[in-house]
Short mmCIF file of N, CA and C in Angstrom, two decimals:
data_model
loop_
_atom_site.label_atom_id
_atom_site.label_comp_id
_atom_site.label_asym_id
_atom_site.label_seq_id
_atom_site.Cartn_x
_atom_site.Cartn_y
_atom_site.Cartn_z
N LYS A 139 72.64 81.50 115.29
CA LYS A 139 71.79 81.82 114.16
C LYS A 139 70.37 81.39 114.47
N MET A 140 69.47 82.21 114.09
CA MET A 140 68.06 81.88 114.25
C MET A 140 67.60 81.08 113.04
N ALA A 141 66.40 80.55 113.11
CA ALA A 141 65.81 79.83 111.99
C ALA A 141 65.59 80.80 110.84
N GLU A 142 65.65 80.29 109.63
CA GLU A 142 65.39 81.10 108.44
C GLU A 142 64.01 80.77 107.91
N ASP A 143 63.25 81.80 107.57
CA ASP A 143 61.88 81.61 107.12
C ASP A 143 61.77 80.83 105.82
N ASN A 144 62.79 80.91 104.95
CA ASN A 144 62.70 80.25 103.65
C ASN A 144 63.37 78.87 103.64
N CYS A 145 63.77 78.35 104.79
CA CYS A 145 64.43 77.05 104.88
C CYS A 145 63.43 75.98 105.31
N ILE A 146 63.24 74.98 104.45
CA ILE A 146 62.26 73.93 104.75
C ILE A 146 62.64 73.16 106.02
N PHE A 147 63.94 72.92 106.25
CA PHE A 147 64.34 72.19 107.45
C PHE A 147 64.12 73.03 108.70
N CYS A 148 64.29 74.34 108.63
CA CYS A 148 63.97 75.20 109.78
C CYS A 148 62.48 75.08 110.10
N LYS A 149 61.65 75.07 109.07
CA LYS A 149 60.20 74.96 109.28
C LYS A 149 59.85 73.62 109.91
N ILE A 150 60.49 72.55 109.45
CA ILE A 150 60.23 71.23 110.03
C ILE A 150 60.72 71.19 111.47
N ALA A 151 61.94 71.70 111.71
CA ALA A 151 62.52 71.67 113.06
C ALA A 151 61.67 72.45 114.06
N ARG A 152 61.02 73.53 113.60
CA ARG A 152 60.16 74.32 114.47
C ARG A 152 58.75 73.75 114.58
N GLY A 153 58.43 72.72 113.78
CA GLY A 153 57.10 72.13 113.83
C GLY A 153 56.08 72.83 112.95
N VAL A 154 56.51 73.77 112.11
CA VAL A 154 55.60 74.48 111.20
C VAL A 154 55.11 73.51 110.12
N ILE A 155 56.01 72.67 109.64
CA ILE A 155 55.67 71.62 108.67
C ILE A 155 55.67 70.30 109.43
N PRO A 156 54.60 69.52 109.31
CA PRO A 156 54.53 68.25 110.05
C PRO A 156 55.59 67.26 109.57
N SER A 157 56.00 66.40 110.49
CA SER A 157 56.99 65.38 110.18
C SER A 157 56.76 64.19 111.11
N THR A 158 57.39 63.08 110.76
CA THR A 158 57.38 61.94 111.66
C THR A 158 58.60 62.09 112.55
N THR A 159 58.39 62.59 113.74
CA THR A 159 59.46 62.92 114.67
C THR A 159 59.77 61.73 115.56
N VAL A 160 61.05 61.38 115.64
CA VAL A 160 61.46 60.28 116.53
C VAL A 160 62.11 60.80 117.81
N TYR A 161 62.52 62.08 117.82
CA TYR A 161 63.14 62.66 119.01
C TYR A 161 63.07 64.18 118.87
N GLU A 162 62.90 64.86 120.01
CA GLU A 162 62.96 66.32 120.02
C GLU A 162 63.41 66.79 121.38
N ASP A 163 64.28 67.81 121.37
CA ASP A 163 64.65 68.53 122.59
C ASP A 163 64.72 70.01 122.23
N GLU A 164 65.29 70.82 123.12
CA GLU A 164 65.31 72.26 122.87
C GLU A 164 66.22 72.66 121.70
N ASP A 165 67.15 71.79 121.32
CA ASP A 165 68.11 72.13 120.27
C ASP A 165 67.88 71.41 118.95
N PHE A 166 67.25 70.25 118.97
CA PHE A 166 67.14 69.41 117.77
C PHE A 166 65.77 68.78 117.63
N ARG A 167 65.43 68.46 116.39
CA ARG A 167 64.31 67.58 116.08
C ARG A 167 64.88 66.52 115.15
N VAL A 168 64.61 65.25 115.43
CA VAL A 168 65.06 64.15 114.60
C VAL A 168 63.82 63.57 113.93
N ILE A 169 63.86 63.55 112.59
CA ILE A 169 62.70 63.10 111.83
C ILE A 169 63.07 61.94 110.91
N LEU A 170 62.05 61.17 110.53
CA LEU A 170 62.27 60.15 109.52
C LEU A 170 62.27 60.81 108.15
N ASP A 171 63.22 60.40 107.30
CA ASP A 171 63.35 60.93 105.95
C ASP A 171 62.18 60.45 105.10
N LEU A 172 61.59 61.34 104.29
CA LEU A 172 60.47 60.96 103.44
C LEU A 172 60.90 60.10 102.25
N GLY A 173 62.17 60.15 101.90
CA GLY A 173 62.72 59.32 100.82
C GLY A 173 63.85 58.47 101.37
N PRO A 174 63.54 57.54 102.27
CA PRO A 174 64.59 56.85 103.01
C PRO A 174 65.48 55.95 102.16
N ALA A 175 66.76 55.94 102.51
CA ALA A 175 67.71 55.01 101.91
C ALA A 175 67.46 53.61 102.48
N SER A 176 66.95 53.55 103.70
CA SER A 176 66.59 52.29 104.34
C SER A 176 65.59 52.60 105.45
N LYS A 177 64.95 51.55 105.97
CA LYS A 177 63.97 51.71 107.05
C LYS A 177 64.64 52.40 108.25
N GLY A 178 64.03 53.48 108.72
CA GLY A 178 64.55 54.19 109.87
C GLY A 178 65.46 55.36 109.53
N HIS A 179 65.79 55.57 108.24
CA HIS A 179 66.66 56.67 107.81
C HIS A 179 66.13 57.97 108.42
N SER A 180 66.96 58.60 109.23
CA SER A 180 66.54 59.79 109.98
C SER A 180 67.43 60.99 109.68
N LEU A 181 66.88 62.15 109.92
CA LEU A 181 67.61 63.41 109.79
C LEU A 181 67.64 64.09 111.15
N ILE A 182 68.81 64.50 111.59
CA ILE A 182 68.96 65.28 112.82
C ILE A 182 68.99 66.74 112.40
N LEU A 183 67.96 67.47 112.77
CA LEU A 183 67.83 68.87 112.37
C LEU A 183 68.06 69.80 113.56
N PRO A 184 69.13 70.60 113.53
CA PRO A 184 69.26 71.62 114.56
C PRO A 184 68.13 72.64 114.41
N LYS A 185 67.67 73.18 115.50
CA LYS A 185 66.62 74.20 115.44
C LYS A 185 67.17 75.56 115.05
N LYS A 186 68.48 75.72 115.19
CA LYS A 186 69.14 76.92 114.66
C LYS A 186 69.55 76.61 113.22
N HIS A 187 69.59 77.63 112.38
CA HIS A 187 69.94 77.42 110.97
C HIS A 187 71.45 77.46 110.76
N PHE A 188 71.96 76.41 110.13
CA PHE A 188 73.35 76.34 109.67
C PHE A 188 73.30 75.78 108.26
N ALA A 189 73.97 76.43 107.32
CA ALA A 189 73.92 75.98 105.93
C ALA A 189 74.59 74.62 105.75
N ASN A 190 75.63 74.35 106.54
CA ASN A 190 76.37 73.09 106.39
C ASN A 190 77.24 72.88 107.61
N VAL A 191 77.97 71.77 107.65
CA VAL A 191 78.79 71.41 108.81
C VAL A 191 79.87 72.46 109.08
N CYS A 192 80.32 73.15 108.04
CA CYS A 192 81.37 74.16 108.21
C CYS A 192 80.88 75.37 109.01
N GLU A 193 79.58 75.58 109.07
CA GLU A 193 79.02 76.73 109.78
C GLU A 193 78.55 76.42 111.20
N LEU A 194 78.55 75.15 111.60
CA LEU A 194 78.07 74.80 112.94
C LEU A 194 78.84 75.55 114.01
N ASP A 195 78.13 76.06 115.02
CA ASP A 195 78.84 76.63 116.16
C ASP A 195 79.31 75.49 117.06
N ALA A 196 80.26 75.79 117.93
CA ALA A 196 80.87 74.75 118.76
C ALA A 196 79.85 74.08 119.67
N GLU A 197 78.90 74.83 120.18
CA GLU A 197 77.90 74.28 121.09
C GLU A 197 77.02 73.24 120.38
N THR A 198 76.55 73.56 119.19
CA THR A 198 75.71 72.63 118.44
C THR A 198 76.52 71.42 118.00
N ALA A 199 77.73 71.66 117.53
CA ALA A 199 78.60 70.56 117.09
C ALA A 199 78.87 69.59 118.24
N ALA A 200 79.06 70.10 119.44
CA ALA A 200 79.33 69.25 120.60
C ALA A 200 78.13 68.39 120.98
N LYS A 201 76.94 68.82 120.61
CA LYS A 201 75.73 68.09 120.96
C LYS A 201 75.28 67.10 119.89
N VAL A 202 75.62 67.35 118.63
CA VAL A 202 75.06 66.55 117.55
C VAL A 202 75.63 65.13 117.51
N LEU A 203 76.91 64.95 117.80
CA LEU A 203 77.49 63.61 117.75
C LEU A 203 76.92 62.70 118.85
N PRO A 204 76.83 63.16 120.11
CA PRO A 204 76.18 62.31 121.11
C PRO A 204 74.72 61.99 120.77
N LEU A 205 74.02 62.95 120.16
CA LEU A 205 72.65 62.69 119.75
C LEU A 205 72.62 61.64 118.65
N GLY A 206 73.54 61.73 117.69
CA GLY A 206 73.62 60.72 116.64
C GLY A 206 73.86 59.33 117.21
N ALA A 207 74.72 59.24 118.22
CA ALA A 207 74.99 57.96 118.87
C ALA A 207 73.74 57.44 119.59
N LYS A 208 73.01 58.33 120.23
CA LYS A 208 71.79 57.94 120.94
C LYS A 208 70.75 57.41 119.95
N ILE A 209 70.57 58.12 118.84
CA ILE A 209 69.61 57.70 117.83
C ILE A 209 70.06 56.38 117.21
N GLY A 210 71.36 56.26 116.91
CA GLY A 210 71.89 55.03 116.33
C GLY A 210 71.69 53.83 117.25
N ALA A 211 71.92 54.02 118.54
CA ALA A 211 71.72 52.92 119.50
C ALA A 211 70.26 52.51 119.53
N ALA A 212 69.36 53.49 119.47
CA ALA A 212 67.92 53.18 119.46
C ALA A 212 67.54 52.44 118.18
N MET A 213 68.17 52.81 117.06
CA MET A 213 67.91 52.11 115.80
C MET A 213 68.39 50.67 115.86
N LYS A 214 69.59 50.47 116.42
CA LYS A 214 70.12 49.11 116.53
C LYS A 214 69.20 48.25 117.39
N LYS A 215 68.74 48.82 118.51
CA LYS A 215 67.87 48.07 119.41
C LYS A 215 66.47 47.89 118.83
N GLY A 216 65.91 48.98 118.30
CA GLY A 216 64.52 48.94 117.84
C GLY A 216 64.31 48.34 116.47
N LEU A 217 65.29 48.51 115.58
CA LEU A 217 65.13 48.05 114.20
C LEU A 217 66.01 46.87 113.85
N GLY A 218 66.98 46.56 114.71
CA GLY A 218 67.86 45.42 114.46
C GLY A 218 68.90 45.66 113.38
N CYS A 219 69.25 46.92 113.13
CA CYS A 219 70.27 47.22 112.12
C CYS A 219 71.66 47.08 112.73
N ALA A 220 72.69 47.03 111.87
CA ALA A 220 74.06 46.83 112.35
C ALA A 220 75.04 47.56 111.46
N GLY A 221 76.18 47.93 112.01
CA GLY A 221 77.22 48.64 111.27
C GLY A 221 77.75 47.88 110.07
N GLU A 222 77.95 46.57 110.22
CA GLU A 222 78.49 45.78 109.13
C GLU A 222 77.57 45.83 107.92
N ALA A 223 76.27 45.79 108.14
CA ALA A 223 75.31 45.83 107.05
C ALA A 223 75.33 47.15 106.31
N ALA A 224 75.78 48.21 106.98
CA ALA A 224 75.85 49.53 106.36
C ALA A 224 77.16 49.72 105.61
N GLY A 225 78.01 48.71 105.61
CA GLY A 225 79.26 48.82 104.89
C GLY A 225 80.45 49.15 105.76
N GLN A 226 80.24 49.20 107.08
CA GLN A 226 81.37 49.48 107.96
C GLN A 226 82.29 48.26 107.95
N THR A 227 83.53 48.47 107.54
CA THR A 227 84.47 47.36 107.42
C THR A 227 85.51 47.35 108.54
N VAL A 228 85.71 48.48 109.19
CA VAL A 228 86.65 48.55 110.30
C VAL A 228 85.84 48.96 111.52
N MET A 229 85.77 48.09 112.52
CA MET A 229 84.96 48.34 113.70
C MET A 229 85.72 49.22 114.69
N HIS A 230 85.91 50.46 114.29
CA HIS A 230 86.52 51.51 115.11
C HIS A 230 85.84 52.79 114.66
N PHE A 231 85.33 53.59 115.60
CA PHE A 231 84.61 54.80 115.21
C PHE A 231 85.43 55.62 114.22
N HIS A 232 84.76 56.04 113.19
CA HIS A 232 85.36 56.99 112.24
C HIS A 232 84.23 57.72 111.52
N MET A 233 84.55 58.86 110.97
CA MET A 233 83.57 59.65 110.25
C MET A 233 84.17 60.03 108.91
N HIS A 234 83.42 59.78 107.86
CA HIS A 234 83.87 60.17 106.53
C HIS A 234 83.52 61.62 106.28
N VAL A 235 84.43 62.37 105.73
CA VAL A 235 84.19 63.72 105.24
C VAL A 235 84.56 63.67 103.77
N ILE A 236 83.57 63.57 102.91
CA ILE A 236 83.80 63.32 101.49
C ILE A 236 83.41 64.55 100.68
N PRO A 237 84.40 65.22 100.10
CA PRO A 237 84.07 66.40 99.28
C PRO A 237 83.41 65.97 97.98
N ARG A 238 82.49 66.78 97.50
CA ARG A 238 81.82 66.55 96.22
C ARG A 238 82.27 67.64 95.26
N TYR A 239 82.31 67.32 93.98
CA TYR A 239 82.80 68.26 92.97
C TYR A 239 81.79 68.37 91.83
N GLU A 240 81.70 69.57 91.24
CA GLU A 240 80.89 69.76 90.04
C GLU A 240 81.40 68.81 88.97
N GLY A 241 80.50 68.09 88.33
CA GLY A 241 80.90 67.15 87.29
C GLY A 241 81.38 65.81 87.83
N GLY A 242 81.41 65.65 89.16
CA GLY A 242 81.85 64.41 89.78
C GLY A 242 80.71 63.40 89.78
N PRO A 243 80.93 62.25 90.40
CA PRO A 243 79.87 61.23 90.46
C PRO A 243 78.59 61.77 91.09
N ALA A 244 77.46 61.40 90.50
CA ALA A 244 76.17 61.88 91.00
C ALA A 244 75.80 61.22 92.30
N ASN A 245 76.22 59.98 92.50
CA ASN A 245 75.82 59.25 93.69
C ASN A 245 77.04 58.53 94.26
N ILE A 246 77.38 58.85 95.48
CA ILE A 246 78.52 58.18 96.11
C ILE A 246 78.07 57.14 97.13
N ALA A 247 76.76 56.92 97.23
CA ALA A 247 76.25 55.99 98.23
C ALA A 247 76.77 54.57 97.99
N ASN A 248 76.96 54.20 96.75
CA ASN A 248 77.45 52.86 96.43
C ASN A 248 78.89 52.94 95.94
N TRP A 249 79.66 53.75 96.60
CA TRP A 249 81.02 54.04 96.16
C TRP A 249 81.89 52.80 96.20
N VAL A 250 82.72 52.69 95.18
CA VAL A 250 83.72 51.63 95.11
C VAL A 250 85.04 52.30 95.43
N PRO A 251 85.74 51.84 96.48
CA PRO A 251 87.00 52.50 96.84
C PRO A 251 87.96 52.60 95.66
N GLY A 252 88.49 53.78 95.47
CA GLY A 252 89.44 54.02 94.38
C GLY A 252 90.86 53.84 94.87
N THR A 253 91.77 54.36 94.10
CA THR A 253 93.18 54.30 94.46
C THR A 253 93.77 55.70 94.36
N ALA A 254 94.83 55.92 95.09
CA ALA A 254 95.57 57.18 95.02
C ALA A 254 97.03 56.88 95.31
N SER A 255 97.89 57.54 94.55
CA SER A 255 99.32 57.35 94.79
C SER A 255 99.73 58.10 96.04
N ALA A 256 100.89 57.78 96.56
CA ALA A 256 101.42 58.50 97.73
C ALA A 256 101.55 59.98 97.42
N GLU A 257 101.94 60.31 96.21
CA GLU A 257 102.09 61.71 95.81
C GLU A 257 100.74 62.42 95.79
N GLU A 258 99.71 61.75 95.26
CA GLU A 258 98.38 62.35 95.23
C GLU A 258 97.85 62.57 96.64
N LEU A 259 98.08 61.61 97.52
CA LEU A 259 97.64 61.76 98.91
C LEU A 259 98.35 62.92 99.59
N THR A 260 99.67 63.02 99.39
CA THR A 260 100.45 64.10 99.99
C THR A 260 99.98 65.45 99.47
N GLU A 261 99.74 65.56 98.17
CA GLU A 261 99.30 66.82 97.58
C GLU A 261 97.95 67.26 98.14
N ALA A 262 97.02 66.32 98.21
CA ALA A 262 95.70 66.65 98.76
C ALA A 262 95.79 67.04 100.23
N ALA A 263 96.60 66.30 100.99
CA ALA A 263 96.76 66.61 102.42
C ALA A 263 97.33 68.01 102.61
N GLU A 264 98.32 68.37 101.83
CA GLU A 264 98.94 69.70 101.96
C GLU A 264 97.95 70.80 101.61
N LYS A 265 97.12 70.59 100.60
CA LYS A 265 96.11 71.60 100.23
C LYS A 265 95.11 71.79 101.35
N ILE A 266 94.69 70.71 101.98
CA ILE A 266 93.73 70.80 103.09
C ILE A 266 94.39 71.47 104.29
N LYS A 267 95.59 71.02 104.65
CA LYS A 267 96.31 71.60 105.80
C LYS A 267 96.52 73.10 105.63
N GLY A 268 96.76 73.52 104.39
CA GLY A 268 96.99 74.93 104.13
C GLY A 268 95.78 75.81 104.39
N CYS A 269 94.63 75.20 104.49
CA CYS A 269 93.39 75.95 104.73
C CYS A 269 92.89 75.84 106.16
N LEU A 270 93.60 75.09 107.00
CA LEU A 270 93.16 74.92 108.40
C LEU A 270 93.62 76.07 109.28
#
């Protein structure tokens, strides 16, 4: 997919709109967020347009995680941040994929872990598996 003219992130990724860029290559531009959650909060912007993670092509997807690790390592070294401070409680790589719902919580950044019965977990798992 090419960049879209009406997408602000496409414009930033192409350099049409100025940004504070911390990294750039032929596929990505990494910028500092203008409304940061914390010092160094960055956005990894593919130069190709994808509406969301579900639309990423395999080539871009294969490159974004190593880039995230590279940026994260630079943040740890340059800014002194750490996984524990971000709420990481199990020191084993993992990625959260958290669905959002209309009428659901407005902000999940300060989420308090909930509970789910074995039946609720099984039902949700089967619904997801049925769509894979």
